[in-house]
């Protein structure tokens, strides 16, 4: 829909661009949002000037926020939000950068509005717009932070449950700590992946370091054992504590088709036998 | 739920079922699902598309990429104008089949997706709506 | 119509499934394979699915059927190379293919078939090459 009458904000951004930019940068310097310790004045000048141009183009394009011009504004803000985060700005600093534009626009808006009613309406729509854009930088910062947290959680998960090779064709997964359903699922998927990578025929899942299991975790364990069998490998579960054995029976989880051993050593002995290795004590003369 | 992208495919033949699987695989990759989740979704798509073909006498599949703040999802709609399912609870039960399969199609697909809803009117047709979130 | 090739290797048949099979192709494979078992007197069947990105209940049932039919025709079946994601999904779907033998690779599958047939007194001694593969590390 073409605008019948250009908004006062559009006129201000067009006619008073130079003055607005100058006033805005001065406000930023004075208000502490500029952070000269983190950013050169020339870079601040560039960012401010670029933002004003994009904003002007978007305001001219109309108020519907899904157009290409508004997309460019948001993309620019997302870009500086992450570049500023890397420079050490806080999300508050970045939001303040956008919010500080209000003051610079205010005077010009009043001059060009004429009557008070028009000014009130223009002021309201400008404030709403700037607030919206400032909030957008905050949500971008939050999303970035969430991504970092998720990645760190994944990395911790990988670190906390290494799949180790015990012998040719034998893998072990020593699990430590409380198992929740999500963690068990991730760990089991990586175990199956390692089985393919290493060509291991037997995998031992040792749960000596696991205090309790619930139904879901027990079901994930059984699922893994079954999936490994479909791939052509066998799983042995070792280190089941008496409490866990009791829980498994109480929960009615069927482990009859799963090899279980009391200790990792017992499981290893079984695994060696399954892979065709013989185990015996060396006689005196063979000892080094 | 904002829909980012929609594709519609006809399900009229066995090769259409393959086409549905391949499209769902591409979309699941674009949505950023990991390999196991992709496989779950593609397998569910295969089961549901085959049901549409074999029991619904053919129909159509609509695949949607969903975005919500903080999460991405894939939605699959399968619609037909076939005879309908008289007893949905029974149809979802493992081992129940009126055809030649194992009767794992609907129940299995429900286990592979986060959410699966069936609407069916005898004589009018069936609509299966399945979503998995990342 | 398109067909999946079946290779004869000594007394075994080898099928490598590399395409995303539609249902008619899967059914055709089932028929072709049972016909070839009778025709060649094969004692073992290797089905390599390492290239398959998905096995649904239809293909799963086809695999189970082949194994069951082959058994009646006096041949043993080994399914090789199932990908982890496929295996997990198949289990969640509710199919665990009881009675179907599995191996990580075609090579291991071949060794397994030889061992099974040897144990049943059907084959002579496993070949020297197989024993070399079978032996563990020398330490």
mmCIF file of C-alpha atoms in Angstrom, chain A residues 167-169 185 188-189 192-193 195-196 198-201 220 222-224 226-233 275-277, chain C residues 79-85 87-88 90-92 95-105 108 134-137 139:
data_model
loop_
_atom_site.group_PDB
_atom_site.id
_atom_site.type_symbol
_atom_site.label_atom_id
_atom_site.label_comp_id
_atom_site.label_asym_id
_atom_site.label_seq_id
_atom_site.Cartn_x
_atom_site.Cartn_y
_atom_site.Cartn_z
ATOM 1 C CA UNK A 167 41.052 -54.654 22.666
ATOM 2 C CA UNK A 168 40.829 -55.355 18.971
ATOM 3 C CA UNK A 169 37.110 -55.534 18.303
ATOM 4 C CA UNK A 185 20.116 -41.310 24.109
ATOM 5 C CA UNK A 188 24.037 -44.564 23.009
ATOM 6 C CA UNK A 189 23.953 -43.005 19.540
ATOM 7 C CA UNK A 192 26.652 -47.198 17.894
ATOM 8 C CA UNK A 193 28.497 -44.772 15.642
ATOM 9 C CA UNK A 195 30.926 -49.513 16.578
ATOM 10 C CA UNK A 196 30.668 -48.803 12.845
ATOM 11 C CA UNK A 198 35.983 -49.228 14.577
ATOM 12 C CA UNK A 199 34.310 -52.409 13.366
ATOM 13 C CA UNK A 200 34.032 -53.602 16.971
ATOM 14 C CA UNK A 201 32.013 -56.777 17.410
ATOM 15 C CA UNK A 220 17.236 -46.791 26.119
ATOM 16 C CA UNK A 222 17.753 -52.210 25.857
ATOM 17 C CA UNK A 223 17.093 -50.281 22.659
ATOM 18 C CA UNK A 224 20.818 -49.784 22.190
ATOM 19 C CA UNK A 226 18.882 -54.384 20.161
ATOM 20 C CA UNK A 227 20.091 -51.770 17.655
ATOM 21 C CA UNK A 228 23.683 -52.996 18.029
ATOM 22 C CA UNK A 229 22.501 -56.530 17.327
ATOM 23 C CA UNK A 230 20.764 -55.361 14.147
ATOM 24 C CA UNK A 231 24.066 -53.818 13.064
ATOM 25 C CA UNK A 232 25.922 -57.049 13.761
ATOM 26 C CA UNK A 233 27.549 -56.269 17.114
ATOM 27 C CA UNK A 275 35.849 -62.434 19.799
ATOM 28 C CA UNK A 276 37.810 -65.685 19.784
ATOM 29 C CA UNK A 277 40.604 -64.707 22.153
ATOM 30 C CA UNK C 79 22.089 -58.944 6.796
ATOM 31 C CA UNK C 80 25.181 -56.750 6.804
ATOM 32 C CA UNK C 81 26.107 -53.111 7.287
ATOM 33 C CA UNK C 82 22.949 -51.667 8.822
ATOM 34 C CA UNK C 83 23.646 -48.022 9.733
ATOM 35 C CA UNK C 84 23.235 -46.970 13.408
ATOM 36 C CA UNK C 85 20.495 -44.440 12.650
ATOM 37 C CA UNK C 87 18.998 -49.626 13.483
ATOM 38 C CA UNK C 88 17.782 -47.202 16.180
ATOM 39 C CA UNK C 90 13.896 -49.822 13.305
ATOM 40 C CA UNK C 91 13.918 -50.694 17.020
ATOM 41 C CA UNK C 92 11.707 -47.689 17.826
ATOM 42 C CA UNK C 95 10.891 -54.278 14.457
ATOM 43 C CA UNK C 96 13.888 -56.138 15.839
ATOM 44 C CA UNK C 97 14.083 -58.842 13.134
ATOM 45 C CA UNK C 98 14.336 -61.873 15.408
ATOM 46 C CA UNK C 99 15.874 -64.837 13.666
ATOM 47 C CA UNK C 100 17.806 -62.723 11.172
ATOM 48 C CA UNK C 101 21.580 -62.997 11.493
ATOM 49 C CA UNK C 102 23.558 -59.765 11.217
ATOM 50 C CA UNK C 103 27.173 -58.679 10.694
ATOM 51 C CA UNK C 104 28.960 -55.334 10.543
ATOM 52 C CA UNK C 105 30.436 -55.853 7.057
ATOM 53 C CA UNK C 108 32.291 -60.512 8.473
ATOM 54 C CA UNK C 134 39.604 -64.784 12.282
ATOM 55 C CA UNK C 135 42.770 -64.775 14.373
ATOM 56 C CA UNK C 136 43.197 -61.989 16.874
ATOM 57 C CA UNK C 137 46.342 -60.001 17.569
ATOM 58 C CA UNK C 139 50.368 -60.801 21.446
#
